[in-house]
Short mmCIF file of C-alpha atoms in Angstrom, two decimals:
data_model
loop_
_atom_site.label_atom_id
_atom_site.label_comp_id
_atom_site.label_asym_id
_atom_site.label_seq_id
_atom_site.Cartn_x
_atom_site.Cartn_y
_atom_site.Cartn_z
CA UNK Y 11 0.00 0.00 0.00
CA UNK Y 12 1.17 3.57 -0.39
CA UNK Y 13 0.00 7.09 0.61
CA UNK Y 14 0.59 10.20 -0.78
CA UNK Y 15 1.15 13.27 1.01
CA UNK Y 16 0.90 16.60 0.67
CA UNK Y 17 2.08 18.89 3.28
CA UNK Y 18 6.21 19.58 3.05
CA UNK Y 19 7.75 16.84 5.48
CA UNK Y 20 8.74 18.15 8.85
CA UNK Y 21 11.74 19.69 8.85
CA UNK Y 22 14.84 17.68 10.98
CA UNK Y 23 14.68 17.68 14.17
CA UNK Y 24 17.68 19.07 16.30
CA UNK Y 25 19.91 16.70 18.07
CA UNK Y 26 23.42 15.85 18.48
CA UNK Y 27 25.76 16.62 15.31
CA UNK Y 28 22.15 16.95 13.42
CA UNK Y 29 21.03 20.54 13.92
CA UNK Y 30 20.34 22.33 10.82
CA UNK Y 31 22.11 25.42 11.82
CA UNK Y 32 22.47 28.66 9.95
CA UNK Y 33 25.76 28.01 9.17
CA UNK Y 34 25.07 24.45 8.23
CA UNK Y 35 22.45 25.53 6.04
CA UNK Y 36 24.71 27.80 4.18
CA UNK Y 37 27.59 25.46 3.88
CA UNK Y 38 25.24 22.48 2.78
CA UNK Y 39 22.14 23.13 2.17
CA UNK Y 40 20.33 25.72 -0.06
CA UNK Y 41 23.57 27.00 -1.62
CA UNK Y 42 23.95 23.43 -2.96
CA UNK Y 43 21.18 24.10 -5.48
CA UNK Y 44 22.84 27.37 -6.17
CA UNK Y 45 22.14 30.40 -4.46
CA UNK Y 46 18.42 28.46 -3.15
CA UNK Y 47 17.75 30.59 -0.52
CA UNK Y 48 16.33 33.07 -2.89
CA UNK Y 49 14.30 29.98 -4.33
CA UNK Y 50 10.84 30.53 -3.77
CA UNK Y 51 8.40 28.98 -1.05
CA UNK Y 52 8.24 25.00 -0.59
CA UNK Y 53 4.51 23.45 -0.95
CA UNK Y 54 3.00 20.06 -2.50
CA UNK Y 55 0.00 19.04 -4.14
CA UNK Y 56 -2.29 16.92 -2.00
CA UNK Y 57 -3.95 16.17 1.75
CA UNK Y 58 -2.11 14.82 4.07
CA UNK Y 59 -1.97 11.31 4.92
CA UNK Y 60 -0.72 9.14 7.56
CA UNK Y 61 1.38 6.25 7.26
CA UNK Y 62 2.75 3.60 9.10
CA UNK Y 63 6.32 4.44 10.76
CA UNK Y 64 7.96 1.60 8.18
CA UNK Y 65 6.52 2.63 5.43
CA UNK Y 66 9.29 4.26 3.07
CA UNK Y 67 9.22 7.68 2.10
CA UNK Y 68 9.90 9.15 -1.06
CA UNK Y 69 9.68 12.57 -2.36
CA UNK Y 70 8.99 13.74 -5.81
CA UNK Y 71 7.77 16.19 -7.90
CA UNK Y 72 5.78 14.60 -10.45
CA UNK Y 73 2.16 16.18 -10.91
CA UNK Y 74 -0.73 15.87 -13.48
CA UNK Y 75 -0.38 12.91 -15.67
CA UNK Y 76 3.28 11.84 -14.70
CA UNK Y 77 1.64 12.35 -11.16
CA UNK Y 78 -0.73 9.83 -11.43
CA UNK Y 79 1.31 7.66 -13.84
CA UNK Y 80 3.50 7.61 -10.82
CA UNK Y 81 1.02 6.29 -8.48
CA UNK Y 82 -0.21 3.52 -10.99
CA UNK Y 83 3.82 2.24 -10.70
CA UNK Y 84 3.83 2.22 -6.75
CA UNK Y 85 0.77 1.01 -6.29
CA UNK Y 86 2.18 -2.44 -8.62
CA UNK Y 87 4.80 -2.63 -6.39
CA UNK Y 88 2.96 -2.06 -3.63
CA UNK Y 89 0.74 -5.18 -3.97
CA UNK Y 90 1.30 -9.00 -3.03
CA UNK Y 91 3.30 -10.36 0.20
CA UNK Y 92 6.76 -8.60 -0.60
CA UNK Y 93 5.30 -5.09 -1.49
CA UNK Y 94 5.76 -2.23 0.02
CA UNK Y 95 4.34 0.69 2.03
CA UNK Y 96 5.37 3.38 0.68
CA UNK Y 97 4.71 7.48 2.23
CA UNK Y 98 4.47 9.60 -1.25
CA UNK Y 99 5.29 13.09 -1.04
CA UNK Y 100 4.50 15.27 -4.22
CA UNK Y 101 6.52 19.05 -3.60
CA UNK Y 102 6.30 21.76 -6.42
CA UNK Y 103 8.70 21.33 -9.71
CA UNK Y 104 11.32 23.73 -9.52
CA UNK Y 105 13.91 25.34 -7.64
CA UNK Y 106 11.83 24.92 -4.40
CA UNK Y 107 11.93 21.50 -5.01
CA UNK Y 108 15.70 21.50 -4.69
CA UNK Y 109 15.77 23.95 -2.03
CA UNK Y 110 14.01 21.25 0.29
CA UNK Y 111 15.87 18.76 -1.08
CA UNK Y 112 18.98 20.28 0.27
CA UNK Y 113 17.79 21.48 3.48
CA UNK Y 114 16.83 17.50 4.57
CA UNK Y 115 19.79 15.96 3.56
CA UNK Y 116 21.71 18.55 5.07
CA UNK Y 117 20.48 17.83 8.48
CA UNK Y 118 20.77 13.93 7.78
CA UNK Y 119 17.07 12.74 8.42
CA UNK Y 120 15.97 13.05 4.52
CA UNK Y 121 13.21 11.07 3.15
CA UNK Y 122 14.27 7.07 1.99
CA UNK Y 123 14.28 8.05 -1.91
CA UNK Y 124 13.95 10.80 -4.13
CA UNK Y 125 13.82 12.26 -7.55
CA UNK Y 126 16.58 13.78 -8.88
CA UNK Y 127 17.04 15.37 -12.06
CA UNK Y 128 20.60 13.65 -13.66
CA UNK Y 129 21.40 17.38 -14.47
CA UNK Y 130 21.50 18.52 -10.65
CA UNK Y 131 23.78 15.62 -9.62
CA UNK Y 132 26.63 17.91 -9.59
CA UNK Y 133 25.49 20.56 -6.96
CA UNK Y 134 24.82 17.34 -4.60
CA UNK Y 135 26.82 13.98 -4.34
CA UNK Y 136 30.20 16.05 -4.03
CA UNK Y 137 29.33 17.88 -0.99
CA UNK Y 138 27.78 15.18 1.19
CA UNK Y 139 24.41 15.59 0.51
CA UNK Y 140 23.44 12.01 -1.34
CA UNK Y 141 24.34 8.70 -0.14
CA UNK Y 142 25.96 5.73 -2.71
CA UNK Y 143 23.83 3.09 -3.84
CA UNK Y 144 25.00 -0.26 -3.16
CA UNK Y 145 25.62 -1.93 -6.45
CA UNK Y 146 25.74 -5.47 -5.01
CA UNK Y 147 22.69 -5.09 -3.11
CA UNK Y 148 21.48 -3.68 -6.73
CA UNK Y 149 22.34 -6.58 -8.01
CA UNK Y 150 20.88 -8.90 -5.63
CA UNK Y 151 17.37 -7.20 -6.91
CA UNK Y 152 18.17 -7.98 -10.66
CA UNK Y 153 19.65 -4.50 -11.79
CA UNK Y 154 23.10 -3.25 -12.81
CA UNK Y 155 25.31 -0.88 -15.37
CA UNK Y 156 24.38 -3.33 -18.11
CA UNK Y 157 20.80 -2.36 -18.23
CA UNK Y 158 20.92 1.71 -19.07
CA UNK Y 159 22.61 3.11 -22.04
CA UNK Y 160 26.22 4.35 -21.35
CA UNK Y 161 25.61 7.89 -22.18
CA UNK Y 162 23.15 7.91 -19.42
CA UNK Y 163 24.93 5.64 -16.72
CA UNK Y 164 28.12 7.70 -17.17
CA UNK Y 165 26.04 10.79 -15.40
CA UNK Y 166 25.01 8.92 -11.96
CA UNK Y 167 28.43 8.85 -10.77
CA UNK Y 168 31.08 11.37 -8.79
CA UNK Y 169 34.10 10.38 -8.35
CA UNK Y 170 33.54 6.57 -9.82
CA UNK Y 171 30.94 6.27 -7.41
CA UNK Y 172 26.92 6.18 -8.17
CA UNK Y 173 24.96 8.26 -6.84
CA UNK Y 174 21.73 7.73 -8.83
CA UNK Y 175 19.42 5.25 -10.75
CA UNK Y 176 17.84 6.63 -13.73
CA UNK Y 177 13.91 5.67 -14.01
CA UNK Y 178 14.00 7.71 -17.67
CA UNK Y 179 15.66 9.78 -20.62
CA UNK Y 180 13.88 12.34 -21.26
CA UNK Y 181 15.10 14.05 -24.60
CA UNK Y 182 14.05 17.64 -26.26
CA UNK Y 183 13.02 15.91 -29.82
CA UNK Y 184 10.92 16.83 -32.74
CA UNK Y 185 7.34 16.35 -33.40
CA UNK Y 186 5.70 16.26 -37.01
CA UNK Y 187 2.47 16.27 -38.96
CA UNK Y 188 2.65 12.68 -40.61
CA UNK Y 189 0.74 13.58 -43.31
CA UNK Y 190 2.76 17.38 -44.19
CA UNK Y 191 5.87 15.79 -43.90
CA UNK Y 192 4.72 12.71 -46.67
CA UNK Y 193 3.57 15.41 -49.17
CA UNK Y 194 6.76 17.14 -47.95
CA UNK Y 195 8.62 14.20 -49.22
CA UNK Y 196 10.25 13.59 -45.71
CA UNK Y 197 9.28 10.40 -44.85
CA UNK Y 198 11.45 7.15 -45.57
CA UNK Y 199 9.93 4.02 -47.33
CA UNK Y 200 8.45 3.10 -43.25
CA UNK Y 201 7.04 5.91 -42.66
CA UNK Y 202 9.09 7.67 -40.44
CA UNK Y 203 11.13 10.93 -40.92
CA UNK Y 204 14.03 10.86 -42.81
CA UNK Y 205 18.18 11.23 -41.62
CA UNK Y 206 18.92 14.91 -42.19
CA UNK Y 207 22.21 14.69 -42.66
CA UNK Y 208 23.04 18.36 -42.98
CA UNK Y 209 22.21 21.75 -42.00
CA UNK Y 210 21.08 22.98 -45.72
CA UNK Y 211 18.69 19.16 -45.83
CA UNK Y 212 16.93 20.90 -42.09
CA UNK Y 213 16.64 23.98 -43.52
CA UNK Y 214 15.11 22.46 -47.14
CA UNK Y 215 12.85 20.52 -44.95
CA UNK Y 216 11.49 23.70 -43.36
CA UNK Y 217 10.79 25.26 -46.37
CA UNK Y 218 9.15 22.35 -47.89
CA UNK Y 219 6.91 21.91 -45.06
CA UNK Y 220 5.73 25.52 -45.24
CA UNK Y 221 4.77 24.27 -48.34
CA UNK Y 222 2.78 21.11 -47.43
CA UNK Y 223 0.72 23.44 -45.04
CA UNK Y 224 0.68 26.57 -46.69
CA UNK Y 225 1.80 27.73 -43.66
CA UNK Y 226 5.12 27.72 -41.60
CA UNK Y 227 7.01 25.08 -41.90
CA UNK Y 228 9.21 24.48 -38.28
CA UNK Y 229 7.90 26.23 -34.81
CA UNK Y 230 9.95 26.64 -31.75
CA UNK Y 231 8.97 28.68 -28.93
CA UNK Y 232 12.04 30.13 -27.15
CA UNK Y 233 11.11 34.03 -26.39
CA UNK Y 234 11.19 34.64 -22.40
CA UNK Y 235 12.21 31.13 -22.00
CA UNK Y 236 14.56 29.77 -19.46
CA UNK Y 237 15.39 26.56 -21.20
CA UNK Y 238 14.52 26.00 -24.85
CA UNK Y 239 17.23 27.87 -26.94
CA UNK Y 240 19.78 26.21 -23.96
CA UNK Y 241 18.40 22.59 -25.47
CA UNK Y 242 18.94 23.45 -28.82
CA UNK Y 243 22.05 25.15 -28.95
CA UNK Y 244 22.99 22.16 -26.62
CA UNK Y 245 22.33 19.41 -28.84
CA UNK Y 246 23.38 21.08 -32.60
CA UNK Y 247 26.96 21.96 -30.42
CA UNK Y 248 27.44 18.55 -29.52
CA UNK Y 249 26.92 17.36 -32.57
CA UNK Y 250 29.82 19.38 -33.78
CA UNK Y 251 32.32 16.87 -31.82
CA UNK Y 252 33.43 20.29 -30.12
CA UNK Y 253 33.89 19.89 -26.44
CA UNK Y 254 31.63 22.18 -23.80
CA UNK Y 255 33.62 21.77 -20.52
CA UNK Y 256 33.76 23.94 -17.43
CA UNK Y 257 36.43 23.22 -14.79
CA UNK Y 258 36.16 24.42 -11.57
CA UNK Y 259 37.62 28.21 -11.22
CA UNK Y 260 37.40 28.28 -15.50
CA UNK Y 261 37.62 29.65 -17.87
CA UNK Y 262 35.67 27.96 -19.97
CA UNK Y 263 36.62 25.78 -22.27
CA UNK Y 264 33.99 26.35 -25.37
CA UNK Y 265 34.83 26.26 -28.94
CA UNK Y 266 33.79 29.95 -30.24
CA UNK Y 267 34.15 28.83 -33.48
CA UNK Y 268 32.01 25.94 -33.38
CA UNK Y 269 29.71 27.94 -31.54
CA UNK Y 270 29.27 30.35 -33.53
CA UNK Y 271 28.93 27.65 -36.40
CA UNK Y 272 25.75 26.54 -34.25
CA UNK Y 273 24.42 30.44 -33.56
CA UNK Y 274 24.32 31.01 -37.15
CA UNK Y 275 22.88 28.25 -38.20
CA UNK Y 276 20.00 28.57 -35.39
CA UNK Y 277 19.73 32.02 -36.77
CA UNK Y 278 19.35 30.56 -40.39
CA UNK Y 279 16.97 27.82 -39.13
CA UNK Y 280 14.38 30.48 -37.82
CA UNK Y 281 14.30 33.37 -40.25
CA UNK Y 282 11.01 34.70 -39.48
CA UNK Y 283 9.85 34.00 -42.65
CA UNK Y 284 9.82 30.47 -43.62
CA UNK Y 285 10.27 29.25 -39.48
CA UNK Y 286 9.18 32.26 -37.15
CA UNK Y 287 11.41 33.49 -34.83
CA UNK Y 288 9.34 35.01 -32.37
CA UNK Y 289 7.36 32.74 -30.30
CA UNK Y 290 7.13 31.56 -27.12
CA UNK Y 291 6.81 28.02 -26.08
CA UNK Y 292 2.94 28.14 -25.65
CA UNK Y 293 2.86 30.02 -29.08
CA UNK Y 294 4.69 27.19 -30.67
CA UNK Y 295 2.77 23.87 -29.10
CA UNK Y 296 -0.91 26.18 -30.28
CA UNK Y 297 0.41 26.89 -33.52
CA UNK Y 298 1.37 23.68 -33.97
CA UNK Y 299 -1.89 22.02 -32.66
CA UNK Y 300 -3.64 24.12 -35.11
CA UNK Y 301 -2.08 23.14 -38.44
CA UNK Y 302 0.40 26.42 -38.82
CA UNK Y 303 3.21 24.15 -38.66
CA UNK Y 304 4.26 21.28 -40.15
CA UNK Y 305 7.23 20.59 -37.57
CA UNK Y 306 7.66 21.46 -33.36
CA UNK Y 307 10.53 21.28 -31.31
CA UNK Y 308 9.71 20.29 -27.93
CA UNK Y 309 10.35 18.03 -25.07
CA UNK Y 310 8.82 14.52 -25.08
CA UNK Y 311 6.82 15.26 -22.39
CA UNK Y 312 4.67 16.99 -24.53
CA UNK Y 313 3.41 13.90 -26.15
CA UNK Y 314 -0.11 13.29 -23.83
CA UNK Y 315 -0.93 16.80 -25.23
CA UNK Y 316 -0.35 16.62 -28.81
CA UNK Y 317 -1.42 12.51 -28.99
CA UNK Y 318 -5.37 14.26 -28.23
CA UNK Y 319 -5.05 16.80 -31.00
CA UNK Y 320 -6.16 14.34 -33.22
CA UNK Y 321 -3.24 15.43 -35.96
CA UNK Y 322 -1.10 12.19 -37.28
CA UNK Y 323 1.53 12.78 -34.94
CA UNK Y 324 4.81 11.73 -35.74
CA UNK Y 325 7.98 11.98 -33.36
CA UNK Y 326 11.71 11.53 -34.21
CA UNK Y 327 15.10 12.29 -32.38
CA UNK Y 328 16.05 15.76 -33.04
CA UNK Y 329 17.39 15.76 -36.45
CA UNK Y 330 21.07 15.03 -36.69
CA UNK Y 331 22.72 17.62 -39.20
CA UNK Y 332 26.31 17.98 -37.95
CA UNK Y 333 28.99 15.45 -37.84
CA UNK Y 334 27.75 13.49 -34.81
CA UNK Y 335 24.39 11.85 -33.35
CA UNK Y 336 23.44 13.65 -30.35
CA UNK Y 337 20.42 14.99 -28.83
CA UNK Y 338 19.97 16.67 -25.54
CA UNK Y 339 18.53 15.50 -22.88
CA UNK Y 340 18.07 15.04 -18.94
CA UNK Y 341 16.63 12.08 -16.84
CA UNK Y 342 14.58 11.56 -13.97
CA UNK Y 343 16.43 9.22 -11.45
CA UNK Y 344 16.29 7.68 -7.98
CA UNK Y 345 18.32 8.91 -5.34
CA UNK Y 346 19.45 8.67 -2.00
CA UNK Y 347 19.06 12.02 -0.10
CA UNK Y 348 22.16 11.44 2.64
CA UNK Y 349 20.97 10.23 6.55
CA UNK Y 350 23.54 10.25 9.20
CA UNK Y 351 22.30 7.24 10.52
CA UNK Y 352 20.60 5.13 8.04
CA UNK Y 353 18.76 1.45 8.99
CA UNK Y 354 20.49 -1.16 7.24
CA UNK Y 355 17.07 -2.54 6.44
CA UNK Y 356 15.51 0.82 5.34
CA UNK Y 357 18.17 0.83 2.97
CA UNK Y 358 17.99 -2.40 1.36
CA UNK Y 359 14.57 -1.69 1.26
CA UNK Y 360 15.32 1.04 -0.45
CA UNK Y 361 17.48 -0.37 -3.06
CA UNK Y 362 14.68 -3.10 -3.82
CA UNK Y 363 11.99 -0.36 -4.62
CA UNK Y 364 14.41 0.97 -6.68
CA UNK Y 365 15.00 -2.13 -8.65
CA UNK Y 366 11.31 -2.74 -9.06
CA UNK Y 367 9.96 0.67 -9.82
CA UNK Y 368 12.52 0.88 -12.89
CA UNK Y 369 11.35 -2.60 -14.10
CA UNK Y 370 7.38 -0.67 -14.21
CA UNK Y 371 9.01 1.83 -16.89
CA UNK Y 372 6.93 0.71 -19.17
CA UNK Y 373 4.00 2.24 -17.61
CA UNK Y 374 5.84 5.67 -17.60
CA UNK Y 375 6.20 5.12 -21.36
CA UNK Y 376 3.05 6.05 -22.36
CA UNK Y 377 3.44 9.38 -21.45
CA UNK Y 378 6.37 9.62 -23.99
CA UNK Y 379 9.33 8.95 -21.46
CA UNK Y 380 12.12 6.80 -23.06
CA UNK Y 381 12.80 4.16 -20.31
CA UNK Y 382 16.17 3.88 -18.74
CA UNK Y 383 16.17 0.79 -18.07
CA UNK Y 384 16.42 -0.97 -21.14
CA UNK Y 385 15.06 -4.58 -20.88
CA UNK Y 386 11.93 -2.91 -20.73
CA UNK Y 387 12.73 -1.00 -24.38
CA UNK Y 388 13.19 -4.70 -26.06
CA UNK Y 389 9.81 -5.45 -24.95
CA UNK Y 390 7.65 -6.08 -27.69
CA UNK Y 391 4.79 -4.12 -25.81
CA UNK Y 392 7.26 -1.08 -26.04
CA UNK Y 393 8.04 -1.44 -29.51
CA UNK Y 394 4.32 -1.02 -29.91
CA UNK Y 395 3.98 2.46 -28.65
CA UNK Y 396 3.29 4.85 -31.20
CA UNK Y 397 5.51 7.28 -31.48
CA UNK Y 398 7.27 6.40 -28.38
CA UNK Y 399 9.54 4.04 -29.94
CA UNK Y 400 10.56 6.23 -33.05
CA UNK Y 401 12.88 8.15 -30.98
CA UNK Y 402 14.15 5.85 -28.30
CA UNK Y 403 17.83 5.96 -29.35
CA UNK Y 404 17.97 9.29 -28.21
CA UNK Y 405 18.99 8.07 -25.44
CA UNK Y 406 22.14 5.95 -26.91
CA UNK Y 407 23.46 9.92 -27.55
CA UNK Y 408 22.25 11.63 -24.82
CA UNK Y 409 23.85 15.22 -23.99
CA UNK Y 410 23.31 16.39 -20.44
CA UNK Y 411 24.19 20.23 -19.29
CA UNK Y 412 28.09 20.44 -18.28
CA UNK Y 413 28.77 18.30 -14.66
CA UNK Y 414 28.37 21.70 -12.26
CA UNK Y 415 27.10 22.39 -9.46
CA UNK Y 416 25.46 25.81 -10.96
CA UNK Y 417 24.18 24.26 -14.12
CA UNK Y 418 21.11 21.35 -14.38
CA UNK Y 419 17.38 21.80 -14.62
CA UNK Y 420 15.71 24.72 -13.76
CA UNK Y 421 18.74 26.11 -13.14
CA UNK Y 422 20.10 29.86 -13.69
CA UNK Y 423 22.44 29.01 -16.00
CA UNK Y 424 20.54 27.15 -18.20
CA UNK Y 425 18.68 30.98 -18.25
CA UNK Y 426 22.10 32.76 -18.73
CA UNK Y 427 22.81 31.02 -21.40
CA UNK Y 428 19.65 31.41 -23.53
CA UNK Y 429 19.44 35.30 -22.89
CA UNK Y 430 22.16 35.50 -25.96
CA UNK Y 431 20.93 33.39 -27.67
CA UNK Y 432 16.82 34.57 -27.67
CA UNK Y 433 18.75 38.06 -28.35
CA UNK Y 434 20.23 36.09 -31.73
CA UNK Y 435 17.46 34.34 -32.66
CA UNK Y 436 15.03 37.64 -32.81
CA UNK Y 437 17.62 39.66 -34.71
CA UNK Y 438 18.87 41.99 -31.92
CA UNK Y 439 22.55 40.90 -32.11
CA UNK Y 440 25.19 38.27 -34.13
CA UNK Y 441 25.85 35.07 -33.40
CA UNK Y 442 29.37 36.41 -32.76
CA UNK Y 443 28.16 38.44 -30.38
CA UNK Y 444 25.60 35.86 -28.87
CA UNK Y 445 28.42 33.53 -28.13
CA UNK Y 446 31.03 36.42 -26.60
CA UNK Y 447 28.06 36.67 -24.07
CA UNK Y 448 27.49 33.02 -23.31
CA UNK Y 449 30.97 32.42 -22.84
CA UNK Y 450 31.26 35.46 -20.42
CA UNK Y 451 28.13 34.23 -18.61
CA UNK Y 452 29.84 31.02 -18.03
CA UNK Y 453 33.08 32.18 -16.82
CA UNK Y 454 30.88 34.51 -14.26
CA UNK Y 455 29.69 31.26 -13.40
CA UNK Y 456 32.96 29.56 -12.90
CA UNK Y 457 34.55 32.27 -10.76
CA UNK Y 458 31.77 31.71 -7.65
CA UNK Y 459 32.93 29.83 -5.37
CA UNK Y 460 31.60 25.87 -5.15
CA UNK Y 461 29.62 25.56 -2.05
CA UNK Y 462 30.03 22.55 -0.97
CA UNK Y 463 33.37 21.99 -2.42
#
């Protein structure tokens, strides 16, 4: 059995080498996240509910859909003599989320598991404020390394230690009007969109979908936005080969040329004419959902939304045009908010929920999540998910933000960096300019101190 929660857990409770001091806070806590103690205030999404004093808690911040997709995967392995009883707490998405996160492992008397984005692994495991999973134990329960993609796997550790279990890949991918893109002539002999290959075949495609709709051709929504011209630029860089690496104290290590190869392009891509340049993110899913665009680049979560528009929806990696496959990403995973004193059997617990809940991935599917765990992608009930399984090798080339503590999900320099770029992309400065900025931004970055170094 399981219940869910939604009042923020009580905070630690004072007591001998466990008080969440001032100073504690500062050296552990919120400024792990970043500067959190500007974050805004910590709530959740639900009545409170008691539960038995074994039960295992676990915080996330799933909501809507994912929300209750999430309670369909506890409750199945909640059920039968060796399930579990598990204390669901749902907080708010965002840098609150983290905030808390921080605070309670800081003091040592965290919840049992929580949800981490891969991203934000950086501003946690080095300073104490995770625990290591136990890869025997893992083991014991049927899971290891050999079951998740290396691109992803290689982003739960610090220090050759894990730190994290991924439970998804969730990549920033494009979405497509089946039947534009056939008169388009985009569409290989299956069905599915065609390799790109090159930055002139994305931009042909663009104008040739215009044409199928007599309309745009590509939307992207990126004005005002914290994230979305970040995910981009991240993805066409990488597939450059070009490195994007941040060392501790900097500077940065960023190929201008490269880019600025990637600016201009992005530039070229949205020219206000054929693909606008001007929209935000909600502008871009509506215009999309209402047949002025033949093309949107968006997030996979997106896919419950545009599967009830009725359009023949079509999804695909984002298009590979440069030298090398990659496509940007994050994932939700499983971790292990630190306790000073953990029970041995809490913990293995722990570990076993862990193993279990990523073997129900397939139920998190639906709502367009790429599984990490990969047995459950060779399932032939996976392979049957339409369009889930077009673009599940993104997560073979998965590109995460740079391994810092500052950077990750809803973070601010994920926002830094796409203030140049939104500045490009509407025609207010170069790309040569654009970049100048980012890599300034990022050296700013570089030059605060590490927190919990």
């Amino acid at each position: 059995m399981f219940t869910r929660s939604s009042a923020s857990p009580p905070e630690p409770a004072p007591g001998a080498g466990a008080a969440l001091t001032r100073r504690r806070l500062l050296r552990h806590g919120t400024a792990a996240a970043g500067a959190l103690l500007a974050a805004g205030p910590l709530s959740a999404c639900a009545s409170p509910a008691a539960a038995g004093a074994s039960a295992l808690s676990v915080w996330d911040l799933f909501q809507g859909g994912d929300g209750m997709l999430m309670n369909d995967m506890i409750e199945a392995v909640s059920t039968g003599p060796r399930g579990f009883e598990v204390q669901r707490t749902i907080l708010d998405w965002g840098p609150s989320y983290y905030t808390k996160l921080a605070m309670s492992a800081a003091g040592g008397r965290a919840s049992d598991m929580a949800i981490m984005h891969l991203s934000r692994l950086a501003g946690y495991a080095p300073g104490g404020l995770l625990d290591p999973f136990d890869l025997d134990l893992l083991a014991e329960f049927g899971v290891g390394q050999r079951d998740f993609a290396p691109a992803v796997w290689s982003r739960t550790q610090h220090d050759g230690t894990v730190y994290a279990i991924p439970l998804d890949v969730h990549p920033f991918i494009v979405f497509y009007d089946k039947e534009a893109a056939d008169k388009a002539g985009l569409l290989d002999p299956s069905g599915e969109l065609a390799p790109m290959g090159s930055p002139d075949a994305l931009l042909d495609a663009g104008r040739a979908l215009a044409g199928a709709t007599g309309q745009k051709g590509i939307l992207f929504g990126h004005v005002t936005d914290t994230a979305q011209s970040w995910r981009q630029f991240a993805a066409l860089y990488a597939q450059t080969g070009a490195a994007f690496t941040l060392p501790d104290g900097g500077p940065p290590r960023i190929d201008v040329d490269a880019a600025v190869r990637v600016v201009t392009f992005m530039q070229q891509l949205f020219d206000g004419r054929t693909n606008p340049n001007n929209l935000d993110y909600n502008g871009a899913l509506a215009g999309f959902l209402g047949g002025r665009g033949g093309m949107v680049m968006l997030g996979e979560w997106e896919l419950p939304t545009l599967k009830k528009s009725g359009i023949p929806l079509g999804a695909a990696p984002f298009p590979q045009v440069f030298g090398e496959p990659a496509v940007y990403t994050d994932s939700h995973a499983f971790v292990l908010p630190h306790q000073q004193n953990p029970d041995p059997a809490r913990r293995r617990q722990a570990h076993r929920y862990v193993a279990e809940m990523v073997k129900q991935s397939l139920t998190w599917a639906s709502a367009g999540h790429i599984p990490a765990y990969q047995p459950v992608l060779a399932e032939p009930e996976y392979a049957a998910l339409d369009p889930q399984s077009s673009y599940a090798k993104a997560a073979e080339v998965s590109v995460l933000d740079p391994p810092n503590w500052f950077a990750g999900a809803g973070s601010n320099f994920q926002n830094r960096m796409c203030q140049p770029l939104q500045s490009a992309l509407l025609g207010n400065t170069s790309a040569e300019k654009a970049v100048r900025q980012m890599v300034r931004e990022a050296d700013a970055l570089l030059r605060q101190p590490n927190p919990v170094a």
